PDB file of C-alpha atoms in Angstrom:
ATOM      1  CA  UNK A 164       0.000   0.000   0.000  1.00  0.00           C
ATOM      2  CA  UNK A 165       1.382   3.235  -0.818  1.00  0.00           C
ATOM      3  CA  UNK A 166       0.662   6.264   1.299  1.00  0.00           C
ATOM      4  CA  UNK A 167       0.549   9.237  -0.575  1.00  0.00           C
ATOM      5  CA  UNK A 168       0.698  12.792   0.818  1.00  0.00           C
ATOM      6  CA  UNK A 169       1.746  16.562  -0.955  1.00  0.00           C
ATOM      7  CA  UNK A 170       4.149  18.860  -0.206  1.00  0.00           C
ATOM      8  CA  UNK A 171       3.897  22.369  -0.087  1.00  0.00           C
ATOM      9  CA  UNK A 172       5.088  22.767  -3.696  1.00  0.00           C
ATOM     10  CA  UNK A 173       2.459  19.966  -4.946  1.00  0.00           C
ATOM     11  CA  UNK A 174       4.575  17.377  -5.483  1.00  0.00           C
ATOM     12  CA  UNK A 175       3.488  13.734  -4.442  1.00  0.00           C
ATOM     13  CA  UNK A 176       4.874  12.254  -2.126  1.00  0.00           C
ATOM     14  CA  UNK A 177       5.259   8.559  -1.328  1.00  0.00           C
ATOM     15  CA  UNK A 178       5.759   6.006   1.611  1.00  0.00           C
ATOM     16  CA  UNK A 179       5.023   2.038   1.061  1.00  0.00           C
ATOM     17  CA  UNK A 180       4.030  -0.236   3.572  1.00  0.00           C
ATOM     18  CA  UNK A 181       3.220  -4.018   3.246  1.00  0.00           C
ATOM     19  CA  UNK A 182      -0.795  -4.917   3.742  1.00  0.00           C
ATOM     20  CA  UNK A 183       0.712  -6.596   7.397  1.00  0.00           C
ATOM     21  CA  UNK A 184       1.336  -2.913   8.508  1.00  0.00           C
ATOM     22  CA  UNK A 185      -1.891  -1.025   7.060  1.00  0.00           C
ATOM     23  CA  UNK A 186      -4.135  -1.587  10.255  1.00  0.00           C
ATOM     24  CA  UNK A 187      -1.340  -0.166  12.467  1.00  0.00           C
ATOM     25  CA  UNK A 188      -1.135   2.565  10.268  1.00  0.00           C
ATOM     26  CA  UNK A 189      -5.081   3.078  10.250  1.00  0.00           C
ATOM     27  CA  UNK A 190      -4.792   3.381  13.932  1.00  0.00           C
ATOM     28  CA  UNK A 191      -1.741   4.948  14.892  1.00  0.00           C
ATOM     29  CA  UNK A 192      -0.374   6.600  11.430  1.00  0.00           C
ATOM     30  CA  UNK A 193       2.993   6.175  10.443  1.00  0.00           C
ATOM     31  CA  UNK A 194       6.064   8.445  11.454  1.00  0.00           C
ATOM     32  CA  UNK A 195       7.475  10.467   8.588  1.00  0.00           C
ATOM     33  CA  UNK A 196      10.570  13.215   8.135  1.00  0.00           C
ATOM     34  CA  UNK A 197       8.573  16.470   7.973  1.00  0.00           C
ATOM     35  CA  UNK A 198      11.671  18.315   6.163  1.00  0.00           C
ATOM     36  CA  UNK A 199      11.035  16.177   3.273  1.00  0.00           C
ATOM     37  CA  UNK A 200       7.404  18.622   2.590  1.00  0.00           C
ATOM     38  CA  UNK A 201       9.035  21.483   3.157  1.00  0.00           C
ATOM     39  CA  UNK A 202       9.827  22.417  -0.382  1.00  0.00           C
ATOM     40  CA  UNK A 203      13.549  21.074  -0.149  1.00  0.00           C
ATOM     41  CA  UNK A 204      14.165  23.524   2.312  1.00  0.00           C
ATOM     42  CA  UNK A 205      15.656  21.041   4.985  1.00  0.00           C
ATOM     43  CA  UNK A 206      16.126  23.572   7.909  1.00  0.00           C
ATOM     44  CA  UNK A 207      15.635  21.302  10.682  1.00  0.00           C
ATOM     45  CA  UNK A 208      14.075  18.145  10.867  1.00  0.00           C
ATOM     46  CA  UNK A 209      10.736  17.466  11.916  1.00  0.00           C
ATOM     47  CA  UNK A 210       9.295  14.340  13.091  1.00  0.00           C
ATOM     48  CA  UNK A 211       5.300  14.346  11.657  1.00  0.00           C
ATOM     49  CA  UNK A 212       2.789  11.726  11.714  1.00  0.00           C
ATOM     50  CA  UNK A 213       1.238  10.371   8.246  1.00  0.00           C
ATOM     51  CA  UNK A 214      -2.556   9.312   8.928  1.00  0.00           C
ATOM     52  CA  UNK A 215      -4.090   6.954   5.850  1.00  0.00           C
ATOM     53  CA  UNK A 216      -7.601   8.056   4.586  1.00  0.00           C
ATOM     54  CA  UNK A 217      -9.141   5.399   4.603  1.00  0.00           C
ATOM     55  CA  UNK A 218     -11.751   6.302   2.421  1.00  0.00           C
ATOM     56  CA  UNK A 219      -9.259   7.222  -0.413  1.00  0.00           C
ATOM     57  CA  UNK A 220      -8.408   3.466  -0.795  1.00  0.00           C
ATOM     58  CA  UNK A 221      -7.528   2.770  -4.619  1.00  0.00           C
ATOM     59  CA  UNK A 222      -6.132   0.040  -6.237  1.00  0.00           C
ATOM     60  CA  UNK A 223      -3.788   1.491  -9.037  1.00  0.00           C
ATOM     61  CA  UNK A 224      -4.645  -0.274 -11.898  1.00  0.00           C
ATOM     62  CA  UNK A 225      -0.980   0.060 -14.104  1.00  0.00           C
ATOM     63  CA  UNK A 226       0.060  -2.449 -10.976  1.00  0.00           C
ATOM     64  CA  UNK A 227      -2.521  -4.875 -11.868  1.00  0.00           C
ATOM     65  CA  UNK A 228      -4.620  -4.403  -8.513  1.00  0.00           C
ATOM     66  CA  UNK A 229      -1.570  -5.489  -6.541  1.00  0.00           C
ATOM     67  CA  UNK A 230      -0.649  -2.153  -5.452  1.00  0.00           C
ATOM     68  CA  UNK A 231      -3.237   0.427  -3.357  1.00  0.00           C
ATOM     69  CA  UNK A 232      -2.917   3.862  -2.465  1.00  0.00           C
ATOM     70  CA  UNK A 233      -4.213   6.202  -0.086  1.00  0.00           C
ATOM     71  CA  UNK A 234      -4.044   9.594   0.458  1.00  0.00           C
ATOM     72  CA  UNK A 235      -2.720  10.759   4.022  1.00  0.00           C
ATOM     73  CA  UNK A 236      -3.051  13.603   6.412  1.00  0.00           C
ATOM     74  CA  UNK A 237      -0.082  14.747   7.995  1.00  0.00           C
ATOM     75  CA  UNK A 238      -0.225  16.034  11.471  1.00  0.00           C
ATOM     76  CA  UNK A 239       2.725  16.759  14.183  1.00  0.00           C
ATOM     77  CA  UNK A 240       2.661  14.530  17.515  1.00  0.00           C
ATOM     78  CA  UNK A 241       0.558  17.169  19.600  1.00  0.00           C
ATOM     79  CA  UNK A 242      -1.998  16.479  16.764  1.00  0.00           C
ATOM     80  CA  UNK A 243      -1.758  19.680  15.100  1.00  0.00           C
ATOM     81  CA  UNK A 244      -2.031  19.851  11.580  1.00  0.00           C
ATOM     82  CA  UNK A 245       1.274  20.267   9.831  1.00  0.00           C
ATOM     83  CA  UNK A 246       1.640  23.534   7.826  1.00  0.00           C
ATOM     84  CA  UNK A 247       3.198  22.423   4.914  1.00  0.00           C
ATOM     85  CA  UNK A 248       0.629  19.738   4.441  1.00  0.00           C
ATOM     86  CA  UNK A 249      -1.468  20.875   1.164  1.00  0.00           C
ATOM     87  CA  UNK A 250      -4.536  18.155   1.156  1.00  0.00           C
ATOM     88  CA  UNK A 251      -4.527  19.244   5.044  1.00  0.00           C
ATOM     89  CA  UNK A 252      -4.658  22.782   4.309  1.00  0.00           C
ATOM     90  CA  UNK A 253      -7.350  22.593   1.892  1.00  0.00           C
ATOM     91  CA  UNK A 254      -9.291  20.850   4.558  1.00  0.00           C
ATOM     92  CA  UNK A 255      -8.755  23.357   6.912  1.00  0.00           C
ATOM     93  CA  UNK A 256     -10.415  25.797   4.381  1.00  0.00           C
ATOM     94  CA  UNK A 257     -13.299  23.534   3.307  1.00  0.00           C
ATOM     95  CA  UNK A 258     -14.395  23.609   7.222  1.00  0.00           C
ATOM     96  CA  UNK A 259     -14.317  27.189   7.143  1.00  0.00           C
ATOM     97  CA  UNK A 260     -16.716  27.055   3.860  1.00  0.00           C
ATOM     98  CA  UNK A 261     -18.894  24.795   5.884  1.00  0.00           C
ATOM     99  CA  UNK A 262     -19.425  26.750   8.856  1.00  0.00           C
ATOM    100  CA  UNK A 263     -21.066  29.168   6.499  1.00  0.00           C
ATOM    101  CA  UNK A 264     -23.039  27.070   5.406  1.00  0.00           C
ATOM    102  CA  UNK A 265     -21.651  26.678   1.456  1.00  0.00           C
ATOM    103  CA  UNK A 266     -19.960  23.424  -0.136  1.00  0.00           C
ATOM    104  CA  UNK A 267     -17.289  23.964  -2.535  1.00  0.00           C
ATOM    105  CA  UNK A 268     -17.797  22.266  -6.122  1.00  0.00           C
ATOM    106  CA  UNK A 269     -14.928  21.669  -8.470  1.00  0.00           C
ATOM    107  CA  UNK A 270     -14.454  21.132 -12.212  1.00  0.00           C
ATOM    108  CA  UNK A 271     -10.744  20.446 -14.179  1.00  0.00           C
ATOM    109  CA  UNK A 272     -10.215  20.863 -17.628  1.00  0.00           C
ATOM    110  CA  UNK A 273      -6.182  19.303 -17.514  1.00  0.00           C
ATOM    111  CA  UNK A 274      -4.306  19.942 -20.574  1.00  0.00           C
ATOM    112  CA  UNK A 275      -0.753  18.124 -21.144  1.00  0.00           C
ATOM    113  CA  UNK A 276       1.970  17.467 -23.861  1.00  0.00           C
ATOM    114  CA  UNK A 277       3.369  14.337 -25.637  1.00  0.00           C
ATOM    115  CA  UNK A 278       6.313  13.856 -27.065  1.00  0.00           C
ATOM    116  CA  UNK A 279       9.176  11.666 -28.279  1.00  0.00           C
ATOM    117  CA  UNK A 280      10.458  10.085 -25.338  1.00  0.00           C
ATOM    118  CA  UNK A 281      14.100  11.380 -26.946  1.00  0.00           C
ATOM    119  CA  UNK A 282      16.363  12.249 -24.308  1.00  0.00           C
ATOM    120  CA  UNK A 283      18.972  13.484 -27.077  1.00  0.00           C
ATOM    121  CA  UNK A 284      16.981  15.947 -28.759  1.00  0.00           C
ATOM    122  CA  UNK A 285      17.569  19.363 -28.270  1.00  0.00           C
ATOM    123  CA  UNK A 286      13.699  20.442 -28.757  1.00  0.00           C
ATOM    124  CA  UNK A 287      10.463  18.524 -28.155  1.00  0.00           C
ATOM    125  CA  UNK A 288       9.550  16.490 -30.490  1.00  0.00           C
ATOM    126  CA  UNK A 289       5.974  16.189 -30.979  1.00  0.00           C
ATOM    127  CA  UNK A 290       3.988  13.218 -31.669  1.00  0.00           C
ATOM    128  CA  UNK A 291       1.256  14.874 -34.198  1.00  0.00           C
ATOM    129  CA  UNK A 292       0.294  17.853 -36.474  1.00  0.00           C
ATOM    130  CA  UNK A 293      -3.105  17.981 -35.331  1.00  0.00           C
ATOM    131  CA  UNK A 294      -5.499  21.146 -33.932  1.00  0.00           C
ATOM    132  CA  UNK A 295      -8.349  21.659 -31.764  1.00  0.00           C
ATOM    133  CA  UNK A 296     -10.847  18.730 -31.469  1.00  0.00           C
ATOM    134  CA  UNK A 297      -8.782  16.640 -34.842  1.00  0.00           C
ATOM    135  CA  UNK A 298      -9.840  13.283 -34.610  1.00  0.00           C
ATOM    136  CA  UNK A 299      -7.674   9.916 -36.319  1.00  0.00           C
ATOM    137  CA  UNK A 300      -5.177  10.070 -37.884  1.00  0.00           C
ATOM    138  CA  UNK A 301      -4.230  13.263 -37.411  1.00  0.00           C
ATOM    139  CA  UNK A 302      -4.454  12.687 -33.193  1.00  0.00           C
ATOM    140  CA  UNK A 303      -2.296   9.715 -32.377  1.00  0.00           C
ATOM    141  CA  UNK A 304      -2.904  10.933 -28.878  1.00  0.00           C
ATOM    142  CA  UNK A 305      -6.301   9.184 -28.736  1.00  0.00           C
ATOM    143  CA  UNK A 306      -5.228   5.635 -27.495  1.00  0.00           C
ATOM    144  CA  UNK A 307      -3.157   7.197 -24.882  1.00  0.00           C
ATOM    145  CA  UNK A 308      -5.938   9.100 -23.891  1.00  0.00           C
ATOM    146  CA  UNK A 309      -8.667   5.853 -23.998  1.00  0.00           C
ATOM    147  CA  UNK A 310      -6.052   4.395 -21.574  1.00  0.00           C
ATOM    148  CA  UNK A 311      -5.279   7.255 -19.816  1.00  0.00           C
ATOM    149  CA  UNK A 312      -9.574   7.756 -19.202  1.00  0.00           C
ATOM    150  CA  UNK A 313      -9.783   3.482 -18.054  1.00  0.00           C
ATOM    151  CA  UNK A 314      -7.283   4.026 -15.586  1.00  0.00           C
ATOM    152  CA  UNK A 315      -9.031   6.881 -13.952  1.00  0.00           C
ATOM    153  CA  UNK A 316     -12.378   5.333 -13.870  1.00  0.00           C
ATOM    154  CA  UNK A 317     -10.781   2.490 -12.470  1.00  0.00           C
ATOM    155  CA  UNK A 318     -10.153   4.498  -9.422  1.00  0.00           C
ATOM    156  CA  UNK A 319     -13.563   6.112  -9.397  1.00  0.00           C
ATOM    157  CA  UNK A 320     -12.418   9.488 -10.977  1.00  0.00           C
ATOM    158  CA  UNK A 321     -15.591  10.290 -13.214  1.00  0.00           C
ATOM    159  CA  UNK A 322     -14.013  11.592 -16.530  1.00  0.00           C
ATOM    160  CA  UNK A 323     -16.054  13.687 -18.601  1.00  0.00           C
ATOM    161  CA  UNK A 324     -14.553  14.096 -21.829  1.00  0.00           C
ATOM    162  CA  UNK A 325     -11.673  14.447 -23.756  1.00  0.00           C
ATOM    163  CA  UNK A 326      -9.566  16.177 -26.839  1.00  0.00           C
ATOM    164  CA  UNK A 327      -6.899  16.904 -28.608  1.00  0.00           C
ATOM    165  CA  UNK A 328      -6.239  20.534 -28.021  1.00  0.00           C
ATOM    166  CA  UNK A 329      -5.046  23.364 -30.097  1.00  0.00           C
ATOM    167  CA  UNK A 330      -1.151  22.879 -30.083  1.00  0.00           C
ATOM    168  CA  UNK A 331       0.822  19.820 -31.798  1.00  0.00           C
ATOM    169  CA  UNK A 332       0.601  17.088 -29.184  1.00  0.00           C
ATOM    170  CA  UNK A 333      -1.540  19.042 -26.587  1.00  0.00           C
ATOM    171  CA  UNK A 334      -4.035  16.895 -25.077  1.00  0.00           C
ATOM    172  CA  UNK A 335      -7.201  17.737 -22.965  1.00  0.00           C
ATOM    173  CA  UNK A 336      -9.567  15.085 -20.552  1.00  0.00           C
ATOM    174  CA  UNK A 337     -12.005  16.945 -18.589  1.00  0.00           C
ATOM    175  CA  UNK A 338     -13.243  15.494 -15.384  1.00  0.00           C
ATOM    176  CA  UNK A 339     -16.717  15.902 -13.819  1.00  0.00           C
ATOM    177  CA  UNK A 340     -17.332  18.771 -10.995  1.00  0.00           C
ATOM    178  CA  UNK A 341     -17.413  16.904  -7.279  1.00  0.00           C
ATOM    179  CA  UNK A 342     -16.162  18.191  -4.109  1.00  0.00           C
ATOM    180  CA  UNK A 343     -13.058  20.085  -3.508  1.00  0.00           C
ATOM    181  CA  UNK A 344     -11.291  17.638  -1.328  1.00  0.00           C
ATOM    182  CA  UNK A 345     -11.981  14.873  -3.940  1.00  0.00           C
ATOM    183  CA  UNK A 346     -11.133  16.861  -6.968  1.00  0.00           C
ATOM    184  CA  UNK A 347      -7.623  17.948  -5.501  1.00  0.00           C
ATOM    185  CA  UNK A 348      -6.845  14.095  -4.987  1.00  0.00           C
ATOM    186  CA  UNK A 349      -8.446  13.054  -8.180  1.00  0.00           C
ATOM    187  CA  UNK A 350      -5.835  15.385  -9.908  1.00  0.00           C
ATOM    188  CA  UNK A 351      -2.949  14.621  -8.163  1.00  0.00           C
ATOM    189  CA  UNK A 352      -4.155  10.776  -9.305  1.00  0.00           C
ATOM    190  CA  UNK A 353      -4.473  12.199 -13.185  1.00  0.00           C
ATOM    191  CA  UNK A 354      -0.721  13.394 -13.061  1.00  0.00           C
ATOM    192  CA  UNK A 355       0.541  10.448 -11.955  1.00  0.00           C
ATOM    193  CA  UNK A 356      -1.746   8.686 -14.420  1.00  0.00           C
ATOM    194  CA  UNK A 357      -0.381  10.800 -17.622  1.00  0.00           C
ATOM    195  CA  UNK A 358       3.084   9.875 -16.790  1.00  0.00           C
ATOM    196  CA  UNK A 359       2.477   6.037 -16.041  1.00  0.00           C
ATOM    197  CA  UNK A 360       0.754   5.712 -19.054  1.00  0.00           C
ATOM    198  CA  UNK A 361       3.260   7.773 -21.088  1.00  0.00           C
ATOM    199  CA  UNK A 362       5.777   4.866 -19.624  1.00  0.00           C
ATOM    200  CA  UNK A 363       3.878   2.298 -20.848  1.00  0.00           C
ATOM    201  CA  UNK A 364       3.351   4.099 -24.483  1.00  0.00           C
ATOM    202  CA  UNK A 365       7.542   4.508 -24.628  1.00  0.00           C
ATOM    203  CA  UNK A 366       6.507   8.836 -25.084  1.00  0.00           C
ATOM    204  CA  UNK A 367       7.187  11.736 -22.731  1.00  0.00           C
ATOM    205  CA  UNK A 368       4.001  13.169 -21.151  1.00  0.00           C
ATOM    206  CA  UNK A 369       3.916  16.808 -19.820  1.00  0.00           C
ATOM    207  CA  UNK A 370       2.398  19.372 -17.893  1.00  0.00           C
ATOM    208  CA  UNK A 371       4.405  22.499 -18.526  1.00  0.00           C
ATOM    209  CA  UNK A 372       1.888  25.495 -20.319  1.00  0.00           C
ATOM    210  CA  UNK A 373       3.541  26.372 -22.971  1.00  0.00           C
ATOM    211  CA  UNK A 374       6.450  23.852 -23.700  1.00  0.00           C
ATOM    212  CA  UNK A 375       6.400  24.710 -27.562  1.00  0.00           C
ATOM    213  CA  UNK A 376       7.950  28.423 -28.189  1.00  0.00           C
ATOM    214  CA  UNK A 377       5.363  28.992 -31.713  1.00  0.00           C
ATOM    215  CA  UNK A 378       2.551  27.434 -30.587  1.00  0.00           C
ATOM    216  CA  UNK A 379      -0.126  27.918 -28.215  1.00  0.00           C
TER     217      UNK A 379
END
């Protein structure tokens, strides 16, 4: 089971346990290095506490269902929340939403790159010609994207469509509104996604926003 949690820069983070250790770590959490959230600003270290969600249970389907994840809240040993937890944070504001009464609903339209997995090249090489909304054969992108969108719904992330976008290469999926909580974990699970899949398809998957210099 992994144990996922997110720094203060967005970047996932990662701690695996064997299923023997998961109901310990239900109960009591499991002790991390809080430095390593801090944005790779080690200063001091800080002992913090990783508590599984156990609700966010997932099996990740490019590990053929041998492999789960779950998202974490990190808190310090006085039970504090710890700052530079993001998913923790965003809870924090989500209470304050409910106390006046509103929920917060959230849509993502994600837009990435592909390219030739090339690490010689000296610009990025992209994989097709095509424009906004081209279908076959000008999108080769539309495989990646089928297996991109069966992943996701694998692990209950509703997907609501998806496109090739207006730049060589650029790719859109859109995924259905839900809560904030569950749309800030369902995109941290799309990135991850994009780049196992781009793995699998032997191509370079990214999320910069403007990775090609003459084209949008």
């Amino acid at each position: 089971v992994r144990l996922w949690f997110v720094d203060v820069l967005g970047i996932l983070k990662s701690l695996a346990i064997p299923v023997s250790e998961l109901e310990p770590a239900l109960e009591e959490g499991v002790g991390l290095d809080g430095s390593a959230m801090e944005g790779g600003a080690r200063m001091r270290e800080r002992d913090v506490i990783a508590y599984p969600d156990a609700d966010s249970f997932g099996l990740l389907p490019w590990r053929d269902g041998q492999v789960a994840r779950m998202f974490c809240s990190v808190r310090r040993p006085d039970g504090q929340s710890f700052a530079a937890d993001s998913r923790a944070a965003l809870t924090g504001v989500l209470g304050a939403v409910a106390d006046l009464g509103w929920t917060a609903q959230v849509g993502a339209e994600i837009e990435f790159f592909l390219f030739a997995d090339d690490a010689e090249a000296e610009l990025p090489s992209p994989l097709d010609d095509g424009a906004y909304f081209d279908l076959t054969p000008l999108d080769e992108g539309s495989d990646f994207r089928r297996r991109t969108i069966d992943h996701l719904e694998q692990l209950g992330i509703p997907v609501k469509a998806s496109h090739h976008e207006v730049a060589p290469s650029q790719h859109e999926i859109q995924l259905t509104h839900t809560d904030a909580l569950s749309m800030a974990d369902a995109i941290t699970t799309f990135r991850l996604t994009v780049k196992e899949v781009a793995s699998e398809f032997g191509v370079f998957a990214t999320f910069m926003p403007k990775p090609l210099e003459h084209h949008a």
